[in-house]
Short mmCIF file of C-alpha atoms and ligand atoms in Angstrom, two decimals:
data_model
loop_
_atom_site.label_atom_id
_atom_site.label_comp_id
_atom_site.label_asym_id
_atom_site.label_seq_id
_atom_site.Cartn_x
_atom_site.Cartn_y
_atom_site.Cartn_z
CA UNK A 1 109.44 89.67 104.50
CA UNK A 2 109.24 87.11 107.24
CA UNK A 3 110.94 83.86 106.31
CA UNK A 4 108.06 81.68 107.44
CA UNK A 5 105.86 83.18 104.75
CA UNK A 6 108.33 82.71 101.89
CA UNK A 7 106.71 79.44 100.89
CA UNK A 8 103.10 79.34 101.90
CA UNK A 9 102.59 76.32 104.04
CA UNK A 10 98.85 76.46 104.18
CA UNK A 11 97.37 73.32 105.66
CA UNK A 12 94.35 72.34 103.57
CA UNK A 13 94.30 68.79 104.89
CA UNK A 14 90.59 69.09 105.64
CA UNK A 15 89.85 70.29 102.10
CA UNK A 16 89.03 73.79 103.27
CA UNK A 17 91.20 76.80 102.45
CA UNK A 18 89.10 79.51 104.10
CA UNK A 19 87.21 79.20 107.35
CA UNK A 20 84.98 82.03 108.54
CA UNK A 21 83.12 81.03 111.67
CA UNK A 22 80.67 83.19 113.61
CA UNK A 23 82.19 86.44 112.35
CA UNK A 24 80.55 89.57 113.72
CA UNK A 25 81.62 93.10 112.82
CA UNK A 26 79.82 96.08 114.35
CA UNK A 27 80.00 99.71 113.32
CA UNK A 28 78.53 101.84 116.10
CA UNK A 29 76.32 98.99 117.20
CA UNK A 30 75.15 98.14 113.67
CA UNK A 31 76.15 94.62 112.70
CA UNK A 32 77.61 94.70 109.18
CA UNK A 33 78.42 91.02 109.68
CA UNK A 34 76.32 88.97 112.04
CA UNK A 35 77.70 85.55 113.01
CA UNK A 36 78.77 84.88 109.43
CA UNK A 37 79.94 81.33 108.79
CA UNK A 38 81.36 80.35 105.42
CA UNK A 39 83.83 77.77 104.11
CA UNK A 40 85.70 77.78 100.81
CA UNK A 41 87.38 74.70 99.37
CA UNK A 42 90.78 74.73 97.65
CA UNK A 43 90.42 75.48 93.94
CA UNK A 44 86.78 76.44 94.25
CA UNK A 45 85.11 79.30 92.36
CA UNK A 46 82.64 80.77 94.84
CA UNK A 47 80.20 83.50 93.98
CA UNK A 48 78.87 85.79 96.69
CA UNK A 49 75.73 87.75 95.97
CA UNK A 50 73.40 89.80 98.12
CA UNK A 51 71.73 93.20 98.16
CA UNK A 52 73.63 96.41 98.84
CA UNK A 53 74.74 96.59 102.44
CA UNK A 54 74.59 92.81 102.92
CA UNK A 55 78.18 92.79 104.18
CA UNK A 56 80.02 91.45 101.12
CA UNK A 57 82.81 94.01 101.11
CA UNK A 58 83.11 93.89 104.91
CA UNK A 59 83.60 90.14 104.61
CA UNK A 60 86.51 90.73 102.23
CA UNK A 61 87.90 93.35 104.60
CA UNK A 62 87.92 90.77 107.39
CA UNK A 63 89.66 88.16 105.24
CA UNK A 64 92.38 90.62 104.22
CA UNK A 65 92.91 92.00 107.71
CA UNK A 66 91.62 95.49 106.92
CA UNK A 67 88.81 95.09 109.44
CA UNK A 68 89.05 93.05 112.64
CA UNK A 69 85.99 91.10 113.75
CA UNK A 70 84.46 91.71 117.16
CA UNK A 71 83.98 87.99 117.49
CA UNK A 72 84.39 84.82 115.49
CA UNK A 73 87.35 83.16 113.86
CA UNK A 74 88.93 83.49 110.43
CA UNK A 75 91.48 80.91 109.34
CA UNK A 76 93.44 80.38 106.15
CA UNK A 77 93.85 76.64 105.99
CA UNK A 78 93.97 75.15 109.42
CA UNK A 79 97.09 76.94 110.46
CA UNK A 80 96.88 80.69 109.77
CA UNK A 81 94.70 82.74 112.09
CA UNK A 82 93.94 85.72 109.85
CA UNK A 83 92.79 87.88 112.75
CA UNK A 84 96.32 87.77 114.13
CA UNK A 85 98.13 88.77 110.91
CA UNK A 86 98.74 92.17 109.33
CA UNK A 87 97.41 93.02 105.86
CA UNK A 88 100.93 92.59 104.46
CA UNK A 89 101.37 89.20 106.06
CA UNK A 90 97.99 88.07 104.75
CA UNK A 91 99.07 89.04 101.22
CA UNK A 92 102.31 87.15 101.74
CA UNK A 93 100.67 83.90 102.78
CA UNK A 94 98.79 83.88 99.48
CA UNK A 95 95.61 85.95 99.62
CA UNK A 96 95.24 88.48 96.79
CA UNK A 97 92.47 91.02 96.50
CA UNK A 98 91.20 92.93 93.52
CA UNK A 99 89.28 96.04 94.34
CA UNK A 100 86.58 97.40 92.08
CA UNK A 101 88.64 100.25 90.64
CA UNK A 102 91.69 99.13 88.69
CA UNK A 103 94.89 100.49 90.14
CA UNK A 104 97.39 99.84 87.35
CA UNK A 105 100.42 102.06 86.82
CA UNK A 106 98.88 104.17 84.05
CA UNK A 107 102.07 105.47 82.46
CA UNK A 108 103.81 102.09 82.31
CA UNK A 109 103.40 99.34 79.74
CA UNK A 110 101.43 96.17 80.33
CA UNK A 111 104.66 94.21 80.63
CA UNK A 112 106.15 96.71 83.09
CA UNK A 113 103.02 96.56 85.21
CA UNK A 114 103.37 92.81 85.55
CA UNK A 115 107.07 93.17 86.24
CA UNK A 116 106.45 95.80 88.91
CA UNK A 117 103.75 93.67 90.52
CA UNK A 118 106.17 90.79 90.86
CA UNK A 119 109.01 92.92 92.14
CA UNK A 120 106.98 95.03 94.51
CA UNK A 121 106.12 91.80 96.17
CA UNK A 122 109.80 90.90 96.51
CA UNK A 123 110.55 94.33 97.93
CA UNK A 124 111.84 97.63 96.65
CA UNK A 125 115.48 96.57 96.89
CA UNK A 126 114.87 93.84 94.33
CA UNK A 127 112.89 96.05 92.02
CA UNK A 128 115.68 98.58 91.84
CA UNK A 129 118.68 96.33 91.60
CA UNK A 130 117.76 93.07 90.00
CA UNK A 131 117.08 91.99 86.45
CA UNK A 132 114.43 89.57 85.40
CA UNK A 133 115.45 85.95 85.45
CA UNK A 134 114.43 83.65 82.61
CA UNK A 135 111.91 82.07 84.93
CA UNK A 136 110.34 85.43 85.72
CA UNK A 137 110.09 86.33 82.01
CA UNK A 138 108.39 83.03 81.38
CA UNK A 139 105.92 83.73 84.15
CA UNK A 140 105.13 87.17 82.75
CA UNK A 141 104.51 85.60 79.32
CA UNK A 142 102.24 83.00 80.89
CA UNK A 143 100.23 85.65 82.70
CA UNK A 144 99.98 87.77 79.53
CA UNK A 145 98.32 84.79 77.88
CA UNK A 146 96.04 84.05 80.82
CA UNK A 147 94.71 87.62 80.83
CA UNK A 148 94.46 87.77 77.03
CA UNK A 149 96.92 90.65 76.61
CA UNK A 150 99.67 88.63 74.92
CA UNK A 151 99.55 90.83 71.81
CA UNK A 152 99.82 94.04 73.83
CA UNK A 153 102.79 93.78 76.18
CA UNK A 154 104.12 97.20 75.14
CA UNK A 155 100.83 99.08 75.21
CA UNK A 156 100.68 101.86 77.77
CA UNK A 157 98.34 100.72 80.53
CA UNK A 158 96.58 104.09 80.71
CA UNK A 159 95.40 103.65 77.12
CA UNK A 160 93.83 100.22 77.60
CA UNK A 161 90.07 99.79 77.67
CA UNK A 162 88.36 99.55 81.04
CA UNK A 163 88.05 95.77 80.67
CA UNK A 164 91.68 95.34 79.67
CA UNK A 165 92.77 97.33 82.72
CA UNK A 166 90.72 95.04 84.93
CA UNK A 167 92.37 91.99 83.38
CA UNK A 168 95.80 93.55 83.77
CA UNK A 169 95.11 94.07 87.43
CA UNK A 170 94.08 90.44 87.81
CA UNK A 171 97.36 89.61 86.04
CA UNK A 172 99.26 91.73 88.55
CA UNK A 173 97.71 89.71 91.35
CA UNK A 174 98.63 86.50 89.56
CA UNK A 175 102.28 87.56 89.53
CA UNK A 176 102.18 87.00 93.27
CA UNK A 177 100.78 83.50 92.81
CA UNK A 178 97.94 83.80 95.32
CA UNK A 179 96.24 80.67 96.61
CA UNK A 180 93.06 82.62 97.20
CA UNK A 181 91.87 85.49 94.99
CA UNK A 182 89.15 87.86 96.15
CA UNK A 183 87.46 89.81 93.39
CA UNK A 184 84.95 92.56 94.18
CA UNK A 185 82.52 93.42 91.35
CA UNK A 186 84.80 92.55 88.42
CA UNK A 187 82.39 93.35 85.56
CA UNK A 188 81.03 96.73 86.66
CA UNK A 189 81.27 99.04 83.65
CA UNK A 190 82.26 96.31 81.18
CA UNK A 191 80.86 95.70 77.71
CA UNK A 192 79.06 92.36 77.15
CA UNK A 193 82.10 91.04 75.24
CA UNK A 194 84.42 92.04 78.08
CA UNK A 195 82.10 90.37 80.57
CA UNK A 196 82.24 87.17 78.59
CA UNK A 197 86.04 87.17 78.55
CA UNK A 198 86.11 87.93 82.27
CA UNK A 199 83.86 84.94 82.87
CA UNK A 200 86.30 82.74 80.93
CA UNK A 201 89.26 84.24 82.78
CA UNK A 202 87.85 83.69 86.27
CA UNK A 203 86.67 80.20 85.35
CA UNK A 204 90.15 79.34 84.08
CA UNK A 205 91.75 80.51 87.33
CA UNK A 206 89.67 78.19 89.49
CA UNK A 207 91.30 74.87 90.16
CA UNK A 208 94.77 76.33 90.46
CA UNK A 209 93.52 79.14 92.70
CA UNK A 210 90.51 79.46 94.95
CA UNK A 211 88.47 82.38 93.67
CA UNK A 212 85.81 84.30 95.59
CA UNK A 213 83.79 86.65 93.37
CA UNK A 214 81.40 89.27 94.69
CA UNK A 215 79.14 90.58 91.95
CA UNK A 216 75.79 92.31 91.43
CA UNK A 217 75.27 91.29 87.82
CA UNK A 218 73.11 88.19 87.99
CA UNK A 219 73.54 87.33 84.34
CA UNK A 220 77.29 87.26 84.87
CA UNK A 221 77.03 85.20 88.04
CA UNK A 222 74.83 82.73 86.25
CA UNK A 223 77.47 82.36 83.52
CA UNK A 224 80.23 81.36 85.97
CA UNK A 225 78.43 80.08 89.04
CA UNK A 226 79.04 76.71 90.58
CA UNK A 227 78.42 77.33 94.28
CA UNK A 228 76.63 80.54 95.23
CA UNK A 229 76.34 82.08 98.69
CA UNK A 230 73.67 84.70 99.31
CA UNK A 231 74.45 87.19 102.06
CA UNK A 232 71.77 89.22 103.72
CA UNK A 233 72.09 91.48 106.76
CA UNK A 234 75.53 90.13 107.52
CA UNK A 235 74.75 86.41 107.47
CA UNK A 236 74.36 83.60 104.99
CA UNK A 237 70.77 83.47 103.76
CA UNK A 238 71.21 80.61 101.32
CA UNK A 239 73.89 78.55 99.66
CA UNK A 240 73.82 76.16 96.72
CA UNK A 241 73.72 76.09 92.93
CA UNK A 242 72.44 79.16 91.09
CA UNK A 243 69.12 77.39 90.46
CA UNK A 244 68.78 76.40 94.10
CA UNK A 245 69.36 79.88 95.45
CA UNK A 246 67.23 81.57 92.79
CA UNK A 247 64.31 79.33 93.68
CA UNK A 248 64.78 79.82 97.41
CA UNK A 249 61.72 81.69 98.71
CA UNK A 250 63.68 83.73 101.27
CA UNK A 251 66.12 84.81 98.57
CA UNK A 252 63.27 85.81 96.25
CA UNK A 253 61.71 87.83 99.02
CA UNK A 254 64.93 89.71 99.75
CA UNK A 255 65.51 90.55 96.09
CA UNK A 256 61.93 91.39 95.22
CA UNK A 257 61.58 93.45 98.36
CA UNK A 258 64.31 95.72 97.01
N1 ADP B 301 83.56 101.67 107.93
C1 ADP B 301 82.25 101.60 108.11
N2 ADP B 301 81.63 102.36 109.04
C2 ADP B 301 80.30 102.28 109.24
N3 ADP B 301 79.49 101.47 108.57
C3 ADP B 301 80.03 100.69 107.63
C4 ADP B 301 81.43 100.70 107.35
N4 ADP B 301 81.67 99.81 106.34
C5 ADP B 301 80.48 99.27 106.04
N5 ADP B 301 79.50 99.80 106.80
C6 ADP B 301 78.09 99.41 106.74
O1 ADP B 301 78.01 98.01 106.84
C7 ADP B 301 77.02 97.49 105.97
C8 ADP B 301 77.64 96.48 105.05
O2 ADP B 301 78.43 97.16 104.10
P1 ADP B 301 79.23 96.41 102.94
O3 ADP B 301 80.06 95.36 103.52
O4 ADP B 301 79.95 97.48 102.19
O5 ADP B 301 78.05 95.81 102.08
P2 ADP B 301 78.04 95.28 100.58
O6 ADP B 301 79.44 95.22 100.08
O7 ADP B 301 77.36 93.95 100.64
O8 ADP B 301 77.20 96.27 99.81
C9 ADP B 301 76.41 98.68 105.25
O9 ADP B 301 75.21 99.04 105.94
C10 ADP B 301 77.44 99.77 105.41
O10 ADP B 301 76.86 101.03 105.43
MG1 MG B 302 80.42 96.07 98.42
#
Protein backbone atom coordinates (compact mmCIF):
# COMPACT_ATOMS: atom_id res chain seq x y z
CA UNK A 1 0.00 0.00 0.00
CA UNK A 2 1.26 3.44 -0.81
CA UNK A 3 2.18 5.41 2.29
CA UNK A 4 0.33 8.53 1.23
CA UNK A 5 -2.95 6.65 1.42
CA UNK A 6 -2.38 5.19 4.89
CA UNK A 7 -4.31 8.01 6.51
CA UNK A 8 -6.84 9.46 4.17
CA UNK A 9 -6.17 13.13 3.88
CA UNK A 10 -9.26 14.04 1.98
CA UNK A 11 -9.76 17.77 1.79
CA UNK A 12 -13.44 18.50 2.42
CA UNK A 13 -12.81 22.16 3.21
CA UNK A 14 -15.55 23.19 0.80
CA UNK A 15 -18.04 20.82 2.45
CA UNK A 16 -18.09 18.51 -0.55
CA UNK A 17 -16.67 14.99 -0.45
CA UNK A 18 -17.54 13.90 -3.99
CA UNK A 19 -17.43 16.06 -7.09
CA UNK A 20 -18.67 14.70 -10.41
CA UNK A 21 -18.61 17.40 -13.05
CA UNK A 22 -19.64 17.00 -16.69
CA UNK A 23 -18.98 13.25 -16.70
CA UNK A 24 -19.62 11.56 -20.02
CA UNK A 25 -19.16 7.84 -20.64
CA UNK A 26 -19.85 6.39 -24.09
CA UNK A 27 -20.22 2.77 -25.08
CA UNK A 28 -19.98 2.50 -28.86
CA UNK A 29 -21.29 6.01 -29.25
CA UNK A 30 -24.16 5.53 -26.78
CA UNK A 31 -23.86 7.90 -23.84
CA UNK A 32 -24.48 5.94 -20.64
CA UNK A 33 -23.56 9.13 -18.78
CA UNK A 34 -24.11 12.46 -20.45
CA UNK A 35 -22.45 15.48 -18.80
CA UNK A 36 -23.44 14.23 -15.36
CA UNK A 37 -22.83 16.73 -12.56
CA UNK A 38 -23.40 15.76 -8.95
CA UNK A 39 -22.03 16.78 -5.56
CA UNK A 40 -22.19 14.87 -2.29
CA UNK A 41 -21.55 16.48 1.09
CA UNK A 42 -19.58 14.82 3.91
CA UNK A 43 -21.85 12.68 6.08
CA UNK A 44 -24.76 12.93 3.68
CA UNK A 45 -27.15 10.08 2.86
CA UNK A 46 -27.92 10.51 -0.83
CA UNK A 47 -30.42 8.41 -2.71
CA UNK A 48 -30.10 7.95 -6.45
CA UNK A 49 -33.12 6.76 -8.36
CA UNK A 50 -33.94 6.51 -12.03
CA UNK A 51 -35.32 4.03 -14.54
CA UNK A 52 -33.32 1.05 -15.77
CA UNK A 53 -30.46 2.15 -17.98
CA UNK A 54 -30.37 5.67 -16.50
CA UNK A 55 -26.66 5.29 -15.75
CA UNK A 56 -26.73 4.66 -12.00
CA UNK A 57 -24.34 1.71 -11.99
CA UNK A 58 -22.08 3.37 -14.56
CA UNK A 59 -21.85 6.36 -12.24
CA UNK A 60 -20.64 4.07 -9.45
CA UNK A 61 -18.18 2.46 -11.87
CA UNK A 62 -16.71 5.89 -12.60
CA UNK A 63 -16.40 6.77 -8.91
CA UNK A 64 -14.61 3.50 -8.14
CA UNK A 65 -12.30 3.66 -11.15
CA UNK A 66 -13.79 0.64 -12.92
CA UNK A 67 -14.84 2.80 -15.86
CA UNK A 68 -12.96 5.88 -17.05
CA UNK A 69 -14.98 8.84 -18.30
CA UNK A 70 -14.47 10.17 -21.82
CA UNK A 71 -14.73 13.66 -20.41
CA UNK A 72 -15.47 15.43 -17.16
CA UNK A 73 -13.83 15.39 -13.77
CA UNK A 74 -14.31 13.23 -10.70
CA UNK A 75 -12.74 14.33 -7.42
CA UNK A 76 -12.77 12.90 -3.92
CA UNK A 77 -12.54 15.96 -1.74
CA UNK A 78 -10.64 18.69 -3.44
CA UNK A 79 -7.42 16.78 -3.66
CA UNK A 80 -7.94 13.29 -5.14
CA UNK A 81 -8.54 13.08 -8.88
CA UNK A 82 -10.35 9.75 -9.08
CA UNK A 83 -9.77 9.42 -12.82
CA UNK A 84 -6.05 9.19 -12.14
CA UNK A 85 -6.21 6.47 -9.46
CA UNK A 86 -6.49 2.69 -9.72
CA UNK A 87 -9.45 0.81 -8.23
CA UNK A 88 -7.22 -0.33 -5.36
CA UNK A 89 -6.02 3.18 -4.63
CA UNK A 90 -9.59 4.46 -4.66
CA UNK A 91 -10.54 1.83 -2.07
CA UNK A 92 -7.53 2.85 -0.01
CA UNK A 93 -8.40 6.54 0.11
CA UNK A 94 -11.74 5.62 1.66
CA UNK A 95 -14.34 4.71 -0.95
CA UNK A 96 -16.13 1.41 -0.32
CA UNK A 97 -18.62 -0.20 -2.66
CA UNK A 98 -21.26 -2.79 -2.02
CA UNK A 99 -22.42 -4.64 -5.07
CA UNK A 100 -25.90 -6.08 -5.35
CA UNK A 101 -24.90 -9.70 -4.78
CA UNK A 102 -23.35 -10.36 -1.38
CA UNK A 103 -19.85 -11.75 -1.64
CA UNK A 104 -19.22 -13.03 1.87
CA UNK A 105 -16.91 -15.96 2.55
CA UNK A 106 -19.66 -18.58 2.80
CA UNK A 107 -17.79 -21.22 4.78
CA UNK A 108 -16.43 -18.82 7.39
CA UNK A 109 -18.15 -17.43 10.46
CA UNK A 110 -19.54 -13.93 10.71
CA UNK A 111 -16.65 -12.94 12.97
CA UNK A 112 -14.07 -14.43 10.60
CA UNK A 113 -15.60 -12.58 7.68
CA UNK A 114 -15.16 -9.28 9.48
CA UNK A 115 -11.64 -10.26 10.50
CA UNK A 116 -10.73 -11.22 6.94
CA UNK A 117 -12.19 -7.99 5.58
CA UNK A 118 -9.98 -5.99 7.90
CA UNK A 119 -6.88 -8.01 7.20
CA UNK A 120 -7.33 -8.28 3.48
CA UNK A 121 -7.21 -4.56 3.49
CA UNK A 122 -3.91 -4.59 5.38
CA UNK A 123 -2.50 -7.14 2.98
CA UNK A 124 -2.05 -10.88 2.85
CA UNK A 125 1.15 -10.80 4.88
CA UNK A 126 -0.74 -9.38 7.85
CA UNK A 127 -3.63 -11.77 7.51
CA UNK A 128 -1.33 -14.77 7.66
CA UNK A 129 1.07 -13.70 10.35
CA UNK A 130 -0.59 -11.33 12.74
CA UNK A 131 -3.06 -11.75 15.56
CA UNK A 132 -5.88 -9.42 16.32
CA UNK A 133 -5.02 -6.53 18.57
CA UNK A 134 -7.40 -5.50 21.34
CA UNK A 135 -8.33 -2.48 19.27
CA UNK A 136 -9.21 -4.64 16.28
CA UNK A 137 -11.38 -6.94 18.42
CA UNK A 138 -13.18 -3.92 19.76
CA UNK A 139 -13.81 -2.69 16.24
CA UNK A 140 -15.19 -6.07 15.17
CA UNK A 141 -17.55 -6.02 18.18
CA UNK A 142 -18.66 -2.51 17.29
CA UNK A 143 -19.38 -3.50 13.71
CA UNK A 144 -21.26 -6.63 14.85
CA UNK A 145 -23.57 -4.33 16.79
CA UNK A 146 -23.95 -1.83 13.96
CA UNK A 147 -25.04 -4.57 11.54
CA UNK A 148 -27.27 -6.27 14.13
CA UNK A 149 -25.38 -9.58 14.13
CA UNK A 150 -23.96 -9.28 17.64
CA UNK A 151 -25.68 -12.48 18.76
CA UNK A 152 -24.36 -14.46 15.80
CA UNK A 153 -20.60 -14.00 15.58
CA UNK A 154 -19.99 -17.75 15.24
CA UNK A 155 -22.73 -18.48 12.72
CA UNK A 156 -21.48 -19.75 9.38
CA UNK A 157 -22.02 -16.97 6.86
CA UNK A 158 -23.38 -19.35 4.22
CA UNK A 159 -26.29 -20.21 6.53
CA UNK A 160 -27.40 -16.63 7.17
CA UNK A 161 -30.56 -15.25 5.60
CA UNK A 162 -30.22 -13.15 2.47
CA UNK A 163 -30.71 -9.96 4.49
CA UNK A 164 -28.16 -10.96 7.11
CA UNK A 165 -25.61 -11.65 4.39
CA UNK A 166 -26.19 -8.19 2.97
CA UNK A 167 -25.64 -6.65 6.40
CA UNK A 168 -22.51 -8.72 6.91
CA UNK A 169 -21.16 -7.42 3.66
CA UNK A 170 -21.86 -3.85 4.73
CA UNK A 171 -20.02 -4.74 7.95
CA UNK A 172 -17.06 -5.99 5.93
CA UNK A 173 -16.91 -2.63 4.18
CA UNK A 174 -17.10 -0.87 7.53
CA UNK A 175 -14.02 -2.75 8.71
CA UNK A 176 -12.12 -0.63 6.20
CA UNK A 177 -13.58 2.56 7.65
CA UNK A 178 -14.66 4.12 4.36
CA UNK A 179 -15.45 7.82 4.20
CA UNK A 180 -17.81 7.22 1.32
CA UNK A 181 -19.97 4.10 0.95
CA UNK A 182 -21.64 3.26 -2.35
CA UNK A 183 -24.52 0.81 -2.09
CA UNK A 184 -26.21 -0.57 -5.21
CA UNK A 185 -29.77 -1.90 -4.69
CA UNK A 186 -29.39 -3.00 -1.05
CA UNK A 187 -32.94 -4.29 -0.48
CA UNK A 188 -33.49 -6.38 -3.61
CA UNK A 189 -34.86 -9.74 -2.45
CA UNK A 190 -35.35 -8.70 1.17
CA UNK A 191 -38.38 -9.30 3.38
CA UNK A 192 -40.23 -6.19 4.63
CA UNK A 193 -38.67 -6.65 8.10
CA UNK A 194 -35.19 -6.90 6.59
CA UNK A 195 -35.85 -3.78 4.54
CA UNK A 196 -36.81 -1.90 7.66
CA UNK A 197 -33.61 -2.91 9.43
CA UNK A 198 -31.58 -1.99 6.37
CA UNK A 199 -33.19 1.45 6.39
CA UNK A 200 -32.16 1.87 10.04
CA UNK A 201 -28.66 0.61 9.30
CA UNK A 202 -28.01 2.95 6.37
CA UNK A 203 -29.53 5.88 8.25
CA UNK A 204 -27.26 5.17 11.22
CA UNK A 205 -24.17 5.14 9.00
CA UNK A 206 -24.81 8.61 7.62
CA UNK A 207 -23.10 11.35 9.54
CA UNK A 208 -19.99 9.31 10.20
CA UNK A 209 -19.84 8.17 6.58
CA UNK A 210 -21.20 9.64 3.38
CA UNK A 211 -23.58 7.10 1.90
CA UNK A 212 -24.80 6.95 -1.69
CA UNK A 213 -27.67 4.49 -2.18
CA UNK A 214 -28.98 3.42 -5.56
CA UNK A 215 -32.34 1.69 -5.26
CA UNK A 216 -35.44 0.85 -7.30
CA UNK A 217 -37.80 0.31 -4.38
CA UNK A 218 -39.57 3.63 -3.94
CA UNK A 219 -41.14 2.69 -0.65
CA UNK A 220 -37.68 2.00 0.73
CA UNK A 221 -36.24 5.22 -0.68
CA UNK A 222 -39.07 7.15 0.87
CA UNK A 223 -38.29 5.62 4.26
CA UNK A 224 -34.65 6.81 4.25
CA UNK A 225 -34.57 9.71 1.81
CA UNK A 226 -33.26 13.13 2.67
CA UNK A 227 -31.83 14.34 -0.63
CA UNK A 228 -32.82 12.44 -3.77
CA UNK A 229 -31.21 12.67 -7.21
CA UNK A 230 -33.13 11.37 -10.21
CA UNK A 231 -30.99 10.19 -13.11
CA UNK A 232 -32.37 9.85 -16.59
CA UNK A 233 -30.47 9.11 -19.80
CA UNK A 234 -27.16 9.72 -18.09
CA UNK A 235 -27.88 13.12 -16.54
CA UNK A 236 -29.55 14.58 -13.50
CA UNK A 237 -33.24 15.10 -14.19
CA UNK A 238 -34.19 16.41 -10.76
CA UNK A 239 -32.81 16.78 -7.28
CA UNK A 240 -34.44 17.60 -3.95
CA UNK A 241 -36.53 16.05 -1.20
CA UNK A 242 -38.57 12.95 -1.99
CA UNK A 243 -41.74 15.06 -2.16
CA UNK A 244 -40.11 17.57 -4.49
CA UNK A 245 -38.87 14.99 -6.96
CA UNK A 246 -42.07 12.94 -6.85
CA UNK A 247 -44.10 16.03 -7.72
CA UNK A 248 -41.72 17.07 -10.47
CA UNK A 249 -43.60 16.82 -13.77
CA UNK A 250 -40.57 15.64 -15.77
CA UNK A 251 -39.93 12.91 -13.21
CA UNK A 252 -43.56 11.80 -13.33
CA UNK A 253 -43.40 11.64 -17.10
CA UNK A 254 -40.27 9.50 -17.08
CA UNK A 255 -41.71 7.05 -14.56
CA UNK A 256 -45.20 6.88 -16.00
CA UNK A 257 -43.82 6.53 -19.50
CA UNK A 258 -42.20 3.28 -18.38
N1 LIG B 1 -20.04 -2.17 -20.48
C1 LIG B 1 -21.06 -1.69 -21.18
N2 LIG B 1 -21.08 -1.79 -22.52
C2 LIG B 1 -22.11 -1.29 -23.25
N3 LIG B 1 -23.15 -0.67 -22.73
C3 LIG B 1 -23.20 -0.54 -21.40
C4 LIG B 1 -22.16 -1.04 -20.55
N4 LIG B 1 -22.49 -0.75 -19.25
C5 LIG B 1 -23.67 -0.11 -19.31
N5 LIG B 1 -24.09 0.02 -20.59
C6 LIG B 1 -25.32 0.69 -21.00
O1 LIG B 1 -25.35 1.96 -20.40
C7 LIG B 1 -26.65 2.30 -19.96
C8 LIG B 1 -26.63 2.62 -18.49
O2 LIG B 1 -26.45 1.41 -17.77
P1 LIG B 1 -26.39 1.35 -16.19
O3 LIG B 1 -25.39 2.30 -15.70
O4 LIG B 1 -26.18 -0.08 -15.84
O5 LIG B 1 -27.86 1.81 -15.79
P2 LIG B 1 -28.66 1.63 -14.44
O6 LIG B 1 -27.74 1.11 -13.40
O7 LIG B 1 -29.22 2.98 -14.13
O8 LIG B 1 -29.78 0.66 -14.76
C9 LIG B 1 -27.54 1.12 -20.32
O9 LIG B 1 -28.19 1.41 -21.55
C10 LIG B 1 -26.58 -0.02 -20.50
O10 LIG B 1 -27.05 -0.96 -21.42
MG1 LIG C 1 -27.78 -0.60 -12.16
